[in-house]
Amino acid sequence: MDDRDKNNDKVVQDLYEKGWSVVDNYISEAFRKDLLCEQKELLMHGQFRLAGIGSGETFAIKPEIRSDKVLWMDENLLTPIQEVYWNKMDRLKSAINQRCFLGLKSFEAHFAMYPQGSFYLRHLDQFQSVQYRIVSVILYLNDTWEESDGGELRMYFTRPDGIEEYQDFFPVGGRLVVFLSGEIPHEVLPTAKERISITGWMKDRD
């Protein structure tokens, strides 16, 4: 069994037992650098747009809620490096289906860039107009990250006694965070420097 399979096994086991997982060094350092380089090139060409909330007719850009910029990937127009990433997510999706029986059928993702000072207030990834989002997957691409840089992903959990707790995770390059989209409220705390990731969702519809 190679490291890739071991990583996927850990994600699947964690997801089954507690609904979320964090795995460091999910991808190789060389692949992380390739993805980061591609993201920076796309950003330089001005292809990123301010992210919004909601979808369809309810979509709106509200910088008081979220202030990141995104570039959606087109499954039919993937670059070679994006295709490698997409294939990795397909393998993970299959592994999750085999153990967790979530009926995952497809995947969508975008590059996300949080400029210095940006954030995303507490929210759920699954809401009324996107109930088809079942599993959220975040892959961080940053070269370096210090505690003073901020930008933590804060995930909230409710204990059996009803008391809410949270855990913070820094966006360390190569770190993969996976969680059930409809069950884990989360937020991105203000970042002191540019913060890069790929955020995706495994869906139960095509």
Coordinates of N, CA and C in Angstrom, one line a residue:
M1 N 0.8 -1.2 0.0 CA 0.0 0.0 0.0 C 0.9 1.2 0.0
D2 N 0.7 2.2 -1.0 CA 1.5 3.4 -1.0 C 0.9 4.5 -0.1
D3 N 1.6 5.6 0.1 CA 1.2 6.6 1.0 C -0.1 7.2 0.6
R4 N -0.4 7.3 -0.7 CA -1.6 7.8 -1.2 C -2.8 7.0 -0.7
D5 N -2.7 5.7 -0.7 CA -3.8 4.8 -0.3 C -3.9 5.0 1.2
K6 N -2.8 5.1 2.0 CA -2.8 5.2 3.4 C -3.5 6.5 3.8
N7 N -3.2 7.6 3.1 CA -3.9 8.9 3.3 C -5.4 8.8 3.1
N8 N -5.8 8.2 2.0 CA -7.2 8.0 1.7 C -7.9 7.2 2.8
D9 N -7.2 6.1 3.2 CA -7.8 5.3 4.2 C -8.0 6.1 5.5
K10 N -7.1 6.9 5.9 CA -7.2 7.8 7.1 C -8.4 8.7 6.9
V11 N -8.5 9.4 5.8 CA -9.6 10.3 5.5 C -10.9 9.5 5.7
V12 N -11.1 8.4 5.0 CA -12.3 7.6 5.0 C -12.7 7.2 6.5
Q13 N -11.7 6.7 7.2 CA -11.9 6.2 8.6 C -12.4 7.4 9.4
D14 N -11.7 8.5 9.3 CA -12.0 9.7 10.1 C -13.5 10.2 9.8
L15 N -13.7 10.2 8.5 CA -15.0 10.7 8.0 C -16.2 9.8 8.6
Y16 N -15.9 8.5 8.5 CA -16.9 7.5 9.0 C -17.1 7.7 10.5
E17 N -16.0 7.9 11.3 CA -16.1 7.9 12.7 C -16.5 9.3 13.3
K18 N -16.1 10.4 12.7 CA -16.3 11.7 13.3 C -16.8 12.8 12.4
G19 N -16.8 12.5 11.1 CA -17.4 13.5 10.1 C -16.4 14.5 9.6
W20 N -15.1 14.3 10.0 CA -14.1 15.2 9.4 C -12.7 14.6 9.5
S21 N -11.7 15.1 8.8 CA -10.4 14.6 8.8 C -9.4 15.7 8.3
V22 N -8.2 15.6 8.9 CA -7.1 16.5 8.5 C -5.9 15.7 8.3
V23 N -5.3 15.8 7.1 CA -4.1 15.0 6.7 C -3.0 15.9 6.2
D24 N -1.9 15.9 6.9 CA -0.7 16.7 6.4 C 0.0 15.9 5.3
N25 N 0.7 16.7 4.4 CA 1.5 16.1 3.3 C 0.7 15.1 2.5
Y26 N -0.6 15.5 2.2 CA -1.4 14.6 1.4 C -0.9 14.5 0.0
I27 N -0.3 15.6 -0.5 CA 0.4 15.5 -1.9 C 1.9 15.7 -1.7
S28 N 2.6 15.4 -2.8 CA 4.0 15.6 -2.7 C 4.4 17.1 -2.8
E29 N 5.5 17.5 -2.3 CA 6.0 18.9 -2.3 C 6.1 19.4 -3.8
A30 N 6.5 18.5 -4.7 CA 6.7 18.9 -6.1 C 5.3 19.2 -6.7
F31 N 4.3 18.4 -6.4 CA 3.0 18.6 -6.9 C 2.3 19.9 -6.3
R32 N 2.6 20.1 -5.0 CA 2.1 21.3 -4.4 C 2.6 22.6 -5.1
K33 N 3.9 22.5 -5.4 CA 4.6 23.7 -6.0 C 4.0 23.9 -7.4
D34 N 3.7 22.8 -8.1 CA 3.1 22.9 -9.5 C 1.8 23.5 -9.4
L35 N 0.9 23.1 -8.5 CA -0.4 23.7 -8.3 C -0.3 25.1 -8.0
L36 N 0.6 25.5 -7.0 CA 0.7 26.9 -6.6 C 1.2 27.7 -7.8
C37 N 2.1 27.2 -8.6 CA 2.6 28.0 -9.7 C 1.5 28.2 -10.7
E38 N 0.7 27.2 -10.9 CA -0.4 27.4 -11.9 C -1.4 28.4 -11.3
Q39 N -1.7 28.4 -10.0 CA -2.6 29.3 -9.4 C -2.1 30.7 -9.6
K40 N -0.8 30.9 -9.4 CA -0.3 32.3 -9.4 C -0.3 32.8 -10.9
E41 N -0.1 31.9 -11.8 CA -0.1 32.3 -13.2 C -1.5 32.7 -13.6
L42 N -2.5 32.0 -13.2 CA -3.9 32.3 -13.5 C -4.3 33.6 -12.8
L43 N -3.8 33.8 -11.6 CA -4.1 35.1 -10.9 C -3.5 36.3 -11.6
M44 N -2.3 36.1 -12.1 CA -1.6 37.1 -12.8 C -2.3 37.6 -14.1
H45 N -3.0 36.6 -14.7 CA -3.8 36.9 -15.9 C -5.2 37.4 -15.6
G46 N -5.5 37.7 -14.3 CA -6.7 38.3 -14.0 C -7.9 37.5 -14.1
Q47 N -7.8 36.2 -14.0 CA -9.0 35.3 -14.1 C -9.7 35.0 -12.9
F48 N -9.2 35.5 -11.7 CA -9.9 35.3 -10.5 C -11.0 36.4 -10.3
R49 N -12.1 36.0 -9.6 CA -13.2 37.0 -9.4 C -13.6 36.9 -7.9
L50 N -14.2 38.0 -7.4 CA -14.6 38.0 -6.0 C -15.7 36.9 -5.8
A51 N -15.5 36.2 -4.7 CA -16.4 35.1 -4.4 C -17.7 35.7 -3.8
G52 N -18.8 35.0 -3.9 CA -20.1 35.4 -3.4 C -20.7 34.4 -2.5
I53 N -21.9 34.6 -2.1 CA -22.7 33.6 -1.3 C -24.0 33.3 -2.0
G54 N -24.5 32.2 -1.7 CA -25.7 31.7 -2.4 C -25.4 31.2 -3.8
S55 N -26.5 30.9 -4.5 CA -26.3 30.4 -5.9 C -27.5 30.8 -6.7
G56 N -27.3 30.8 -8.0 CA -28.4 31.2 -8.9 C -28.9 32.6 -8.7
E57 N -30.2 32.7 -8.5 CA -30.8 34.0 -8.3 C -30.5 34.6 -6.9
T58 N -30.1 33.8 -6.0 CA -29.7 34.3 -4.7 C -28.3 34.7 -4.5
F59 N -27.5 34.5 -5.6 CA -26.0 34.8 -5.5 C -25.8 36.3 -5.3
A60 N -24.9 36.6 -4.4 CA -24.6 38.0 -4.1 C -23.1 38.1 -3.6
I61 N -22.5 39.1 -4.0 CA -21.1 39.4 -3.4 C -21.3 40.3 -2.2
K62 N -20.8 39.7 -1.0 CA -21.0 40.4 0.2 C -19.7 40.4 1.0
P63 N -18.8 41.4 0.7 CA -17.5 41.4 1.3 C -17.5 41.5 2.8
E64 N -18.6 41.8 3.4 CA -18.7 41.9 4.9 C -18.8 40.4 5.5
I65 N -19.1 39.5 4.6 CA -19.3 38.1 5.0 C -18.1 37.2 4.5
R66 N -17.7 37.4 3.2 CA -16.5 36.7 2.7 C -15.8 37.7 1.7
S67 N -14.4 37.6 1.7 CA -13.7 38.5 0.9 C -12.6 37.8 0.1
D68 N -12.8 36.6 -0.2 CA -11.8 35.8 -1.0 C -12.1 36.0 -2.5
K69 N -11.2 35.6 -3.3 CA -11.3 35.5 -4.8 C -11.2 34.1 -5.2
V70 N -12.0 33.7 -6.3 CA -12.0 32.3 -6.7 C -11.9 32.2 -8.2
L71 N -11.4 31.1 -8.6 CA -11.4 30.7 -10.1 C -11.9 29.3 -10.2
W72 N -13.1 29.1 -10.7 CA -13.6 27.7 -10.9 C -12.9 26.9 -11.9
M73 N -12.7 25.7 -11.7 CA -12.1 24.8 -12.7 C -13.3 24.2 -13.5
D74 N -13.0 24.0 -14.8 CA -14.0 23.4 -15.7 C -13.6 22.0 -15.9
E75 N -14.4 21.0 -15.5 CA -14.0 19.6 -15.6 C -13.7 19.2 -17.1
N76 N -14.3 19.9 -18.0 CA -14.1 19.6 -19.4 C -12.9 20.4 -20.0
L77 N -12.3 21.3 -19.3 CA -11.2 22.1 -19.8 C -10.1 22.1 -18.8
L78 N -9.8 21.0 -18.1 CA -8.8 21.0 -17.1 C -7.4 21.0 -17.8
T79 N -6.5 21.8 -17.2 CA -5.1 21.8 -17.6 C -4.5 20.4 -17.2
P80 N -3.3 20.0 -17.7 CA -2.7 18.8 -17.3 C -2.5 18.6 -15.7
I81 N -2.1 19.7 -15.1 CA -1.8 19.7 -13.7 C -3.1 19.6 -12.9
Q82 N -4.2 20.3 -13.4 CA -5.5 20.2 -12.7 C -6.1 18.8 -12.9
E83 N -5.8 18.1 -14.0 CA -6.3 16.8 -14.3 C -5.7 15.8 -13.3
V84 N -4.4 16.0 -12.9 CA -3.8 15.1 -11.9 C -4.5 15.3 -10.6
Y85 N -4.8 16.5 -10.2 CA -5.5 16.8 -9.0 C -6.9 16.2 -9.0
W86 N -7.6 16.3 -10.1 CA -9.0 15.8 -10.3 C -9.0 14.3 -10.1
N87 N -8.0 13.6 -10.7 CA -7.9 12.2 -10.6 C -7.7 11.7 -9.2
K88 N -6.9 12.5 -8.4 CA -6.7 12.2 -7.0 C -8.0 12.3 -6.2
M89 N -8.8 13.3 -6.6 CA -10.1 13.5 -5.9 C -11.1 12.4 -6.3
D90 N -11.0 11.9 -7.5 CA -11.8 10.8 -8.0 C -11.5 9.6 -7.2
R91 N -10.2 9.3 -6.9 CA -9.9 8.1 -6.1 C -10.3 8.3 -4.7
L92 N -10.2 9.5 -4.2 CA -10.7 9.7 -2.8 C -12.2 9.5 -2.7
K93 N -12.9 10.1 -3.7 CA -14.4 9.9 -3.8 C -14.8 8.5 -3.8
S94 N -14.1 7.7 -4.6 CA -14.4 6.3 -4.7 C -14.2 5.6 -3.3
A95 N -13.1 5.9 -2.7 CA -12.8 5.3 -1.4 C -13.8 5.7 -0.3
I96 N -14.3 6.9 -0.3 CA -15.3 7.4 0.6 C -16.6 6.6 0.3
N97 N -17.0 6.5 -0.9 CA -18.2 5.8 -1.3 C -18.2 4.3 -0.8
Q98 N -17.0 3.7 -0.9 CA -16.9 2.3 -0.6 C -17.2 2.0 0.9
R99 N -16.8 3.0 1.8 CA -16.9 2.8 3.2 C -18.1 3.5 3.8
C100 N -18.4 4.7 3.3 CA -19.4 5.6 3.9 C -20.8 5.6 3.3
F101 N -20.8 5.0 2.1 CA -22.1 4.9 1.3 C -22.8 6.2 1.2
L102 N -22.1 7.2 0.8 CA -22.7 8.6 0.6 C -23.3 8.8 -0.7
G103 N -23.1 7.9 -1.7 CA -23.7 8.1 -3.0 C -23.1 9.2 -3.8
L104 N -21.8 9.5 -3.6 CA -21.1 10.6 -4.2 C -21.0 10.3 -5.7
K105 N -21.3 11.2 -6.6 CA -21.3 11.0 -8.0 C -20.4 12.0 -8.8
S106 N -20.2 13.1 -8.3 CA -19.4 14.1 -9.0 C -18.6 15.0 -8.1
F107 N -17.8 15.9 -8.7 CA -16.9 16.8 -7.9 C -16.8 18.1 -8.6
E108 N -16.7 19.2 -7.8 CA -16.5 20.5 -8.4 C -15.5 21.2 -7.5
A109 N -14.7 22.1 -8.0 CA -13.7 22.8 -7.3 C -13.3 24.1 -7.9
H110 N -12.7 24.9 -7.0 CA -12.1 26.2 -7.5 C -10.8 26.5 -6.7
F111 N -9.9 27.2 -7.4 CA -8.8 27.8 -6.7 C -9.4 29.0 -5.8
A112 N -8.9 29.1 -4.6 CA -9.3 30.2 -3.7 C -8.1 31.0 -3.2
M113 N -8.2 32.3 -3.3 CA -7.1 33.2 -2.8 C -7.7 34.2 -1.9
Y114 N -7.2 34.2 -0.7 CA -7.6 35.2 0.3 C -6.5 36.2 0.4
P115 N -6.8 37.5 0.0 CA -5.8 38.5 0.1 C -5.6 38.9 1.6
Q116 N -4.5 39.5 1.8 CA -4.2 40.0 3.2 C -5.4 40.7 3.8
G117 N -5.8 40.4 5.0 CA -6.9 41.0 5.7 C -8.3 40.4 5.4
S118 N -8.3 39.4 4.5 CA -9.6 38.8 4.1 C -10.0 37.7 5.1
F119 N -11.3 37.2 5.0 CA -11.8 36.3 5.9 C -13.1 35.7 5.3
Y120 N -13.7 34.7 6.0 CA -15.0 34.2 5.6 C -15.7 33.8 6.9
L121 N -16.8 34.5 7.2 CA -17.6 34.3 8.4 C -18.1 32.9 8.5
R122 N -18.5 32.5 9.7 CA -19.1 31.2 10.0 C -20.2 30.8 9.0
H123 N -20.2 29.6 8.5 CA -21.2 29.1 7.5 C -21.1 27.6 7.4
L124 N -22.1 27.1 6.7 CA -22.2 25.7 6.3 C -22.0 25.7 4.8
D125 N -21.3 24.6 4.3 CA -21.2 24.5 2.8 C -22.4 24.0 2.2
Q126 N -23.3 23.3 2.9 CA -24.5 22.8 2.4 C -25.7 23.7 2.9
F127 N -26.4 24.3 2.0 CA -27.6 25.0 2.4 C -28.7 24.8 1.4
Q128 N -29.8 25.5 1.5 CA -31.0 25.2 0.8 C -30.8 24.9 -0.7
S129 N -30.0 25.8 -1.3 CA -29.9 25.7 -2.8 C -28.8 24.8 -3.3
V130 N -27.9 24.4 -2.3 CA -26.9 23.5 -2.7 C -26.8 22.2 -1.8
Q131 N -28.0 21.6 -1.6 CA -28.1 20.4 -0.7 C -27.3 19.2 -1.3
Y132 N -26.9 19.3 -2.6 CA -26.2 18.3 -3.2 C -24.7 18.2 -2.8
R133 N -24.2 19.2 -2.1 CA -22.8 19.2 -1.6 C -22.8 18.3 -0.3
I134 N -22.1 17.2 -0.4 CA -22.1 16.2 0.7 C -20.8 16.3 1.4
V135 N -19.6 16.3 0.7 CA -18.3 16.3 1.4 C -17.5 17.5 0.9
S136 N -17.0 18.3 1.8 CA -16.1 19.4 1.4 C -14.6 19.0 1.5
V137 N -13.8 19.4 0.6 CA -12.4 19.0 0.5 C -11.6 20.3 0.2
I138 N -10.6 20.6 1.1 CA -9.8 21.7 1.0 C -8.3 21.3 1.0
L139 N -7.6 21.7 0.0 CA -6.2 21.4 -0.1 C -5.4 22.7 -0.1
Y140 N -4.5 22.9 0.8 CA -3.8 24.1 1.0 C -2.5 24.1 0.2
L141 N -2.1 25.2 -0.5 CA -1.0 25.3 -1.4 C 0.1 26.2 -0.9
N142 N 0.0 26.9 0.2 CA 0.9 27.9 0.6 C 2.3 27.4 0.8
D143 N 3.3 28.2 0.4 CA 4.7 27.8 0.6 C 5.1 27.7 2.1
T144 N 4.8 28.7 2.9 CA 5.1 28.7 4.3 C 3.9 29.3 5.0
W145 N 3.8 28.9 6.3 CA 2.8 29.5 7.1 C 3.2 29.5 8.6
E146 N 3.1 30.7 9.2 CA 3.5 30.9 10.6 C 2.2 31.2 11.4
E147 N 2.2 30.9 12.7 CA 1.1 31.2 13.5 C 0.6 32.6 13.4
S148 N 1.6 33.5 13.3 CA 1.3 35.0 13.3 C 0.6 35.4 12.0
D149 N 0.6 34.5 11.0 CA 0.0 34.8 9.7 C -1.5 34.7 9.8
G150 N -2.0 34.0 10.8 CA -3.5 33.9 11.0 C -4.1 33.0 9.9
G151 N -5.3 33.4 9.5 CA -6.0 32.7 8.4 C -6.4 31.2 8.7
E152 N -6.6 30.9 10.0 CA -6.9 29.6 10.4 C -8.3 29.2 9.9
L153 N -8.5 27.9 9.6 CA -9.8 27.3 9.4 C -10.3 26.9 10.8
R154 N -11.4 27.5 11.2 CA -12.0 27.2 12.5 C -13.2 26.3 12.2
M155 N -13.2 25.1 12.8 CA -14.3 24.2 12.6 C -15.0 24.0 14.0
Y156 N -16.4 24.0 14.0 CA -17.1 23.9 15.2 C -17.8 22.6 15.3
F157 N -17.8 22.1 16.6 CA -18.3 20.8 16.9 C -19.2 20.8 18.1
T158 N -20.3 20.1 18.1 CA -21.2 20.1 19.3 C -21.0 18.7 20.0
R159 N -20.6 18.8 21.3 CA -20.4 17.6 22.1 C -21.7 16.9 22.4
P160 N -21.7 15.7 22.8 CA -23.0 15.0 23.2 C -23.8 15.7 24.3
D161 N -23.1 16.5 25.1 CA -23.8 17.2 26.2 C -24.3 18.6 25.7
G162 N -24.1 18.9 24.4 CA -24.7 20.1 23.8 C -23.8 21.3 23.8
I163 N -22.6 21.1 24.4 CA -21.7 22.2 24.5 C -20.9 22.3 23.2
E164 N -20.7 23.5 22.6 CA -20.0 23.7 21.4 C -18.5 23.9 21.6
E165 N -17.7 23.3 20.8 CA -16.3 23.5 20.9 C -15.8 23.8 19.5
Y166 N -14.5 24.2 19.3 CA -14.0 24.4 18.0 C -12.5 24.0 18.0
Q167 N -12.0 23.7 16.8 CA -10.6 23.5 16.6 C -10.1 24.3 15.4
D168 N -8.9 24.9 15.5 CA -8.3 25.7 14.5 C -7.2 24.9 13.8
F169 N -7.2 25.1 12.4 CA -6.1 24.5 11.6 C -5.5 25.5 10.7
F170 N -4.2 25.7 10.7 CA -3.5 26.6 9.9 C -3.5 26.1 8.4
P171 N -3.5 26.9 7.4 CA -3.5 26.5 6.0 C -2.1 26.1 5.6
V172 N -1.5 25.1 6.2 CA -0.2 24.6 5.9 C -0.2 23.9 4.5
G173 N 0.8 24.3 3.7 CA 0.9 23.7 2.3 C 0.9 22.2 2.4
G174 N 0.1 21.6 1.5 CA 0.1 20.1 1.4 C -1.0 19.5 2.4
R175 N -1.6 20.3 3.3 CA -2.6 19.8 4.2 C -3.9 19.7 3.5
L176 N -4.6 18.5 3.7 CA -5.9 18.3 3.2 C -6.9 18.3 4.4
V177 N -8.0 19.0 4.2 CA -9.1 19.0 5.2 C -10.3 18.5 4.5
V178 N -11.0 17.5 5.1 CA -12.2 16.9 4.5 C -13.3 16.9 5.6
F179 N -14.5 17.3 5.3 CA -15.6 17.2 6.3 C -16.9 17.1 5.6
L180 N -17.9 16.7 6.4 CA -19.3 16.6 5.9 C -19.9 18.0 5.7
S181 N -20.3 18.3 4.5 CA -20.6 19.7 4.2 C -21.8 20.2 5.0
G182 N -22.8 19.3 5.3 CA -24.0 19.8 6.0 C -23.9 19.7 7.5
E183 N -22.8 19.3 8.1 CA -22.7 19.0 9.5 C -21.6 19.8 10.2
I184 N -20.7 20.4 9.5 CA -19.6 21.1 10.2 C -19.6 22.6 9.9
P185 N -20.1 23.4 10.8 CA -20.0 24.9 10.6 C -18.5 25.2 10.7
H186 N -18.1 26.2 9.9 CA -16.7 26.6 9.9 C -16.5 28.0 9.4
E187 N -15.4 28.6 9.6 CA -15.0 29.9 9.1 C -13.6 30.0 8.9
V188 N -13.2 31.1 8.1 CA -11.8 31.4 7.9 C -11.5 32.7 8.6
L189 N -10.6 32.6 9.6 CA -10.2 33.8 10.3 C -9.4 34.7 9.5
P190 N -9.4 36.0 9.8 CA -8.6 37.0 9.0 C -7.2 36.6 8.8
T191 N -6.7 36.7 7.6 CA -5.4 36.3 7.3 C -4.4 37.5 7.1
A192 N -3.2 37.3 7.6 CA -2.3 38.4 7.6 C -1.4 38.4 6.3
K193 N -1.6 37.4 5.5 CA -0.9 37.4 4.2 C -1.7 36.6 3.2
E194 N -1.3 36.6 2.0 CA -2.1 35.9 0.9 C -2.2 34.4 1.3
R195 N -3.4 33.9 1.1 CA -3.7 32.5 1.5 C -4.3 31.7 0.4
I196 N -3.6 30.6 0.0 CA -4.0 29.9 -1.3 C -4.5 28.5 -1.0
S197 N -5.5 28.1 -1.7 CA -6.0 26.7 -1.5 C -6.8 26.3 -2.8
I198 N -7.2 25.0 -2.8 CA -8.2 24.6 -3.7 C -9.3 24.0 -2.9
T199 N -10.5 24.6 -3.1 CA -11.7 24.1 -2.3 C -12.6 23.4 -3.2
G200 N -13.1 22.2 -2.8 CA -13.9 21.4 -3.7 C -15.0 20.8 -2.9
W201 N -16.0 20.2 -3.6 CA -17.1 19.6 -3.0 C -17.5 18.3 -3.8
M202 N -17.6 17.2 -3.1 CA -18.1 16.0 -3.7 C -19.7 16.0 -3.5
K203 N -20.3 15.7 -4.6 CA -21.8 15.9 -4.7 C -22.5 14.6 -5.0
D204 N -23.8 14.5 -4.6 CA -24.6 13.3 -4.8 C -25.4 13.4 -6.1
R205 N -25.0 14.3 -7.0 CA -25.7 14.4 -8.3 C -24.6 14.7 -9.3
D206 N -24.9 14.4 -10.6 CA -24.0 14.6 -11.7 C -23.9 16.1 -12.0

